C-alpha positions as a printed Julia matrix, in Angstrom:
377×3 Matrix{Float64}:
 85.1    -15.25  -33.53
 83.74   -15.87  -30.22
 81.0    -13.88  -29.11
 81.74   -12.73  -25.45
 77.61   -12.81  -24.63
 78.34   -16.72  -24.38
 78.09   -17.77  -20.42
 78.24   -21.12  -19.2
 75.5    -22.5   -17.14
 76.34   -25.26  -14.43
 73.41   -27.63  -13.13
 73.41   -30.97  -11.52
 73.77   -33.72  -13.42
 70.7    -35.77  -13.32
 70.28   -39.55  -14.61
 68.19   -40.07  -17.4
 65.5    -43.1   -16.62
 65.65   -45.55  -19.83
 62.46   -45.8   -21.9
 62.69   -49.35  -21.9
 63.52   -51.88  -19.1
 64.63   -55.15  -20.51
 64.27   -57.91  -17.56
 66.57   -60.09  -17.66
 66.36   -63.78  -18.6
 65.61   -66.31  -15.5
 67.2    -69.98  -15.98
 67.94   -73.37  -14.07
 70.54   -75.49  -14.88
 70.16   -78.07  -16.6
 71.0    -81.23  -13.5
 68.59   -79.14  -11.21
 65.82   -78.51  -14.05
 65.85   -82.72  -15.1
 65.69   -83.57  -11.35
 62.78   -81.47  -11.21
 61.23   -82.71  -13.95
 62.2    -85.98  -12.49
 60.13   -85.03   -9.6
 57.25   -84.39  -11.2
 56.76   -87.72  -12.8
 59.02   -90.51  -11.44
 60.96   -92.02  -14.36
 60.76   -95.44  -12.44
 57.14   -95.61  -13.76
 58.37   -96.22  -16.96
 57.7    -99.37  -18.83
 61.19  -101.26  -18.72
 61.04  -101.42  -22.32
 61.13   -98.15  -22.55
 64.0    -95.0   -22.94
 63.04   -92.13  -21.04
 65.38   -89.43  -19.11
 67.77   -87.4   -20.5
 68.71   -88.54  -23.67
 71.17   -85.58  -25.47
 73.42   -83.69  -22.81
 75.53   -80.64  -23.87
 78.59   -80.59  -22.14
 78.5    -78.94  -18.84
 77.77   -76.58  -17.42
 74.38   -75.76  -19.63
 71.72   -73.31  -18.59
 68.07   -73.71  -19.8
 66.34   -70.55  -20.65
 63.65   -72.04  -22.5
 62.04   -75.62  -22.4
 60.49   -76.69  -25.49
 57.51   -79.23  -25.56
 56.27   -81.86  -28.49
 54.9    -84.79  -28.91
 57.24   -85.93  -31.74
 60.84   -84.52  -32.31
 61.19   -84.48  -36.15
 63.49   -82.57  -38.25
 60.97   -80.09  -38.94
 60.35   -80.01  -35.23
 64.22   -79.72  -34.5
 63.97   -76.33  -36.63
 61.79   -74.94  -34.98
 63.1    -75.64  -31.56
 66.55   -73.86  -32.63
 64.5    -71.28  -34.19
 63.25   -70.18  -30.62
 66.12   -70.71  -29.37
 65.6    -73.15  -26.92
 67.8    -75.09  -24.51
 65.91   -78.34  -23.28
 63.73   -80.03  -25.67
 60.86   -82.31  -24.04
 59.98   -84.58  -26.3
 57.21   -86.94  -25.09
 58.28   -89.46  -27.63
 61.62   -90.8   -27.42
 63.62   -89.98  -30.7
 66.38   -92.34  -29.71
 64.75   -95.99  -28.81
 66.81   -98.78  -30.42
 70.29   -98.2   -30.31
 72.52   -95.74  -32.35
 75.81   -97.61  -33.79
 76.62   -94.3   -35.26
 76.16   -90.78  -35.26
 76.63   -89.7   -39.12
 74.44   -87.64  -41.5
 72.98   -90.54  -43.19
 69.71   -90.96  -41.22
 66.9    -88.06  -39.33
 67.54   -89.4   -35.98
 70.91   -89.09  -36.42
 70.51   -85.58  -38.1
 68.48   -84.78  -34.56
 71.03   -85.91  -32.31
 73.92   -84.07  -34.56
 72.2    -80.57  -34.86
 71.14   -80.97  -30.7
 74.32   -81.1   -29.95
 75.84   -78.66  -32.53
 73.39   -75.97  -31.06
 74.07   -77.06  -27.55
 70.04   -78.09  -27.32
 69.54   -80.9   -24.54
 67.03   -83.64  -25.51
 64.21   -85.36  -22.63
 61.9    -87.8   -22.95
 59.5    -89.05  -20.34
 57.01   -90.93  -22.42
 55.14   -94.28  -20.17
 56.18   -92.54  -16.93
 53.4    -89.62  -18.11
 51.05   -92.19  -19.07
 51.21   -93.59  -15.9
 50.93   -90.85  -13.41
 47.62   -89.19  -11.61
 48.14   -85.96  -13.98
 49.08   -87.8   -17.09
 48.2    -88.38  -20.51
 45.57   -91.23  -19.86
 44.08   -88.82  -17.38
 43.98   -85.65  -19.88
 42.61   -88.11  -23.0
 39.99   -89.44  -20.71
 38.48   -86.13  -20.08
 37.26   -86.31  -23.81
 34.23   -88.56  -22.3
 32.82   -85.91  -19.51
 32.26   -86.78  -16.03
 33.83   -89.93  -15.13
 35.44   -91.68  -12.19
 38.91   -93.09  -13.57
 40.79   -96.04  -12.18
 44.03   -97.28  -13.67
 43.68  -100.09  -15.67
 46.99  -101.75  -15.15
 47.9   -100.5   -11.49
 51.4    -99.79  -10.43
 53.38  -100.28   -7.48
 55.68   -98.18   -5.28
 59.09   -98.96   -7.3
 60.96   -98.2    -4.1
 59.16   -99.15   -1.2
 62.07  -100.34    1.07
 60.82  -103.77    1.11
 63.3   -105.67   -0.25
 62.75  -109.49   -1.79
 59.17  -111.49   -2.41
 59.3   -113.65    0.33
 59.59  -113.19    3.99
 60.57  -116.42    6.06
 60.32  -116.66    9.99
 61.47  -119.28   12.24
 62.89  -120.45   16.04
 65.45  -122.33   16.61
 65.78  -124.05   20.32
 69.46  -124.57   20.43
 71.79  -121.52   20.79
 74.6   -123.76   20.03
 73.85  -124.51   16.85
 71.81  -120.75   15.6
 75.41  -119.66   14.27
 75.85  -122.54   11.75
 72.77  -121.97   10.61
 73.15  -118.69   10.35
 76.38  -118.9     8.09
 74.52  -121.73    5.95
 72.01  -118.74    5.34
 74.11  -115.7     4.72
 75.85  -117.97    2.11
 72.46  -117.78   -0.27
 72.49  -115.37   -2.73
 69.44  -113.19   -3.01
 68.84  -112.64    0.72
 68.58  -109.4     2.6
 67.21  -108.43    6.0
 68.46  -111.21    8.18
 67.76  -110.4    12.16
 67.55  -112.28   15.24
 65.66  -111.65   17.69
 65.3   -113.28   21.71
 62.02  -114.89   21.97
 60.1   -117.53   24.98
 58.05  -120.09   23.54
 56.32  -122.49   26.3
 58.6   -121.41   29.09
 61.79  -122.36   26.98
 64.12  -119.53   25.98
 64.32  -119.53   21.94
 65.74  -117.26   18.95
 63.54  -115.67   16.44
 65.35  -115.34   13.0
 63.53  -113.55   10.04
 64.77  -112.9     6.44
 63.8   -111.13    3.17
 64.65  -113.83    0.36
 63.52  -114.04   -3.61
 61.31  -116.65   -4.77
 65.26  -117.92   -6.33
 66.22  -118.08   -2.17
 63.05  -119.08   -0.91
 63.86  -122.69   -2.63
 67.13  -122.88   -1.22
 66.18  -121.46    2.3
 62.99  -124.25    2.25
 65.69  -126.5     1.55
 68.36  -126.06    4.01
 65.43  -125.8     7.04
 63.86  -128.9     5.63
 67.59  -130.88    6.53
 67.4   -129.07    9.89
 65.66  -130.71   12.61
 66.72  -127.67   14.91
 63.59  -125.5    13.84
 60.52  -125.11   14.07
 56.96  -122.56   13.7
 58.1   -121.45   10.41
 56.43  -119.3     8.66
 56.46  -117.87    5.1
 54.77  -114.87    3.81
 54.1   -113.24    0.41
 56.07  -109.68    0.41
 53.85  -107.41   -1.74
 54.4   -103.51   -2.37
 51.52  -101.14   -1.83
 49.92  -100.49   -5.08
 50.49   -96.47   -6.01
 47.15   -94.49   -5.76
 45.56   -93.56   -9.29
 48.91   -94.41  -10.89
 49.03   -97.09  -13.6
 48.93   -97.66  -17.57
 45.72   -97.23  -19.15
 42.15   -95.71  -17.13
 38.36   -97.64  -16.59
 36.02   -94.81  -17.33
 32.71   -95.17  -15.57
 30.67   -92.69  -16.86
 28.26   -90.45  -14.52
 25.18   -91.12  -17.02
 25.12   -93.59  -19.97
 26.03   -91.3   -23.03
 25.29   -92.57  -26.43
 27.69   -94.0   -28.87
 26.85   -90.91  -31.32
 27.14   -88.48  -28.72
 30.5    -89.51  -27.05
 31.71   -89.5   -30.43
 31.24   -85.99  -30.29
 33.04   -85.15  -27.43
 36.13   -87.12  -28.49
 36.22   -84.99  -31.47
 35.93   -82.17  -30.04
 38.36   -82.65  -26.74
 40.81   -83.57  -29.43
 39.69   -81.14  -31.85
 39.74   -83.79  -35.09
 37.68   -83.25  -37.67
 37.18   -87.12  -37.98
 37.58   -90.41  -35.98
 37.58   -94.14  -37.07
 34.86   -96.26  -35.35
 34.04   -99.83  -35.38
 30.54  -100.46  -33.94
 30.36  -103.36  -31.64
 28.45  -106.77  -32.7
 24.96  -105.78  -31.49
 25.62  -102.39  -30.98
 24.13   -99.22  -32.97
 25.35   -95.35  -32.64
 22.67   -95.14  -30.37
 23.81   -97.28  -27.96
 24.48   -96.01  -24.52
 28.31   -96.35  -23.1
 28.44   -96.84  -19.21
 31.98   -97.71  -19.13
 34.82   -97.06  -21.75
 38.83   -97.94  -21.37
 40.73   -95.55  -22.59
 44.95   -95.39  -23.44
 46.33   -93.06  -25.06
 48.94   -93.93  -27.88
 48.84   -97.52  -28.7
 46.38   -99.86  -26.83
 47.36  -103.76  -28.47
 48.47  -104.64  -24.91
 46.66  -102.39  -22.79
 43.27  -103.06  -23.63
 43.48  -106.82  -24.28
 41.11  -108.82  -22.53
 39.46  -105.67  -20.54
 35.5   -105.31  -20.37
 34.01  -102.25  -21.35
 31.45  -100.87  -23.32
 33.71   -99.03  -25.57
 37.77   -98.46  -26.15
 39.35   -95.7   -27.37
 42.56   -95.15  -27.97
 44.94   -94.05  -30.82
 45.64   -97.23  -32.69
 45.02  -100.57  -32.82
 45.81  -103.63  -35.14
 43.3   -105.15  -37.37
 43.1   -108.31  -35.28
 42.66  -106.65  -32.39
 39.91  -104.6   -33.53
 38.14  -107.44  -34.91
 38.1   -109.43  -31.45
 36.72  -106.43  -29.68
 33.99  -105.97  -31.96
 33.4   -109.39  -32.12
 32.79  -109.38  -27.56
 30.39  -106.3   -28.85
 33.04  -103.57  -27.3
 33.15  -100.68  -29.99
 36.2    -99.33  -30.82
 37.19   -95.66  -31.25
 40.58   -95.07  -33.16
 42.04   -91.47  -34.03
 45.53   -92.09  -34.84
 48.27   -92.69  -32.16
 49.9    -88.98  -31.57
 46.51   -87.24  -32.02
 45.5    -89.06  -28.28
 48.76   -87.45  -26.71
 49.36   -83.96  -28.14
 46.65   -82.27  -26.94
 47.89   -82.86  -23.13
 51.28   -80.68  -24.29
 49.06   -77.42  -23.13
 48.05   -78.71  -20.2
 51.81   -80.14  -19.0
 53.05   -76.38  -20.03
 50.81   -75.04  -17.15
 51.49   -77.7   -14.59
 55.47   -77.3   -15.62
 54.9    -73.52  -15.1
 53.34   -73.97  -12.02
 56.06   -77.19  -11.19
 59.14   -75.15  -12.15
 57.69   -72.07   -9.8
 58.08   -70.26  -13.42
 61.8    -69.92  -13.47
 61.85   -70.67  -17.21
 59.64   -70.08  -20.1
 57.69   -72.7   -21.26
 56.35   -73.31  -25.12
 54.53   -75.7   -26.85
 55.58   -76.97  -30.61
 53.75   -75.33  -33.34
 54.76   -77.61  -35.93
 54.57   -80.67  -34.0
 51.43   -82.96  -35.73
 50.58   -86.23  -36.27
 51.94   -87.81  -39.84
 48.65   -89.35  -41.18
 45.57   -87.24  -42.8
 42.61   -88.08  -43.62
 42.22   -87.1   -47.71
């Protein structure tokens, strides 16, 4: 029964403001976001041993929401990547290096590349080209020492400076008659670039000026055909070389701002890498009281890098026994803490600069499970 007391009320509808405002997910794709990264550290700094870039691509298009960062990219690694869902993985360490004849089940690497692409998880690996650069790893571990001036211990140079052979060769020839022929004998040497001619006066006597870029290859065979030309003459040959890049290079020279003892710098390793322990190999001579003016420092692996360099002390992640022993043996002391544990710490840094790089478009975190393989037990 309907009670007839019942009246209806009319009001304006009004909208209801939502407790919670989700915001919504900010992304780059995936071309733009590796020629960024690109941009921040040139991949052409790269040791040409090396594989760095992008190394797993999803098919396109693919978004990147997230950008994951480690050191190493292990299985355990992988996990936790797809875990947090993320899109790009950086891994500072290439996981593919030597080549992959196939992509089965059979081996981790394989595993990585199989689940990456299952998930639709791009993998990128800069590796040298951040040991190299002004802001790079070599930079971060030498920090670990205090104040220091730095200076790269194996300088680079500008990869494209548009320079283009190592030789350039200048001469005149007299005759006009005869500047095409030689011209023609010239443009058919391989390994030339940058041939001009220009009008030039020499002693009253109207002349042409030719100059050419040429390869040390070239230069023998340019050399050759001017030396059966009698129609020449003020040649000159000079030494192309690029400018070096400023701070930019494998490996630092650490001079310190005050002599720091052996015991204390030890200290300050430990503790910028936060290790409980180091291995050290005292210099002939040399006590933990000994004061370090200058120490070379690379990050990772230092066989190569350090050979032959004077310092007062290297450190660096790993090095072999042989190596160890002629350092000692020049009275250089030798700091060793196991290769990843001189790169991983620099992750947290790279996430801010990336933040900062990336004008925070995409969220940026570091591996939690990412760690070096060998403990000390």
């Amino acid at each position: 029964m309907l009670l007839s007391c019942v009246h209806l009320i009319r009001r304006p509808l009004q909208c209801i403001q939502p407790l919670l405002v989700l915001p919504s997910r900010s992304f780059m794709d995936l071309k733009a976001l590796v020629s960024s990264l690109n941009d921040f550290a040139s991949l052409s700094l790269a040791e040409s041993w090396d594989n760095v870039g992008l190394l797993v691509e999803p098919s396109p298009p693919h978004t990147v929401s997230t950008l994951f960062l480690t050191n190493d990219l292990t299985e355990d690694v992988m996990q936790e990547a797809l875990q947090k869902k993320a899109d790009l993985i950086l891994s500072y360490h290439p996981p593919i290096f030597r080549a992959l004849k196939r992509i089965t089940w059979k081996t981790w690497k394989e595993r990585l590349v199989i689940r990456a692409l299952e998930n639709r998880v791009g993998i990128y690996s800069p590796h040298t080209a951040y040991d190299a650069i002004p802001h790079g790893v070599n930079n971060w571990l030498a920090k670990g020492l205090g104040v220091c001036t730095t200076v790269p211990l194996h300088p680079l140079v500008a990869p494209s400076y548009p320079t283009e052979g190592t030789h350039r060769v200048e001469f005149s020839v007299d005759h006009t008659e005869h500047l095409e022929t030689i011209l023609s004998s010239m443009r058919g040497i391989p390994e030339i670039s940058s041939l001009i001619t220009l009008p030039a006066r020499a002693e009253g006597e109207e002349q042409t000026r030719v100059s050419l870029n040429c390869t040390q290859k070239a230069l023998l065979e340019v050399v050759a055909l001017l030396s059966r030309n009698t129609l020449y003459h003020k040649t000159e040959i000079m030494l192309l070389q690029k400018p070096l890049l400023p701070h930019t290079g494998m490996g630092r020279l650490c001079t310190l701002s005050e002599p720091v003892s052996l015991s204390a710098l030890t200290e300050r390793i430990k503790s910028h890498l936060r290790l409980p322990y180091i291995r050290l190999a005292l210099g002939t001579g040399k006590t933990l009281e000994a004061n370090v003016k200058v120490a070379a420092v690379c990050a990772g692996s230092g066989n190569s890098v350090l050979q032959g360099v004077e310092a007062d002390l290297y450190l660096t992640g790993e090095m072999s026994h042989h190596e160890v022993l002629d350092a000692v043996a020049k009275g250089i002391s030798v700091i060793l803490c196991e290769h990843s544990n001189t790169e991983r710490g620099f992750l947290s840094e790279l996430r801010d600069m990336l933040a900062t790089h990336l004008e925070n478009k995409i969220t940026i975190i570091v591996s939690e499970s990412d760690r070096d393989p060998l403990r000390v037990v």
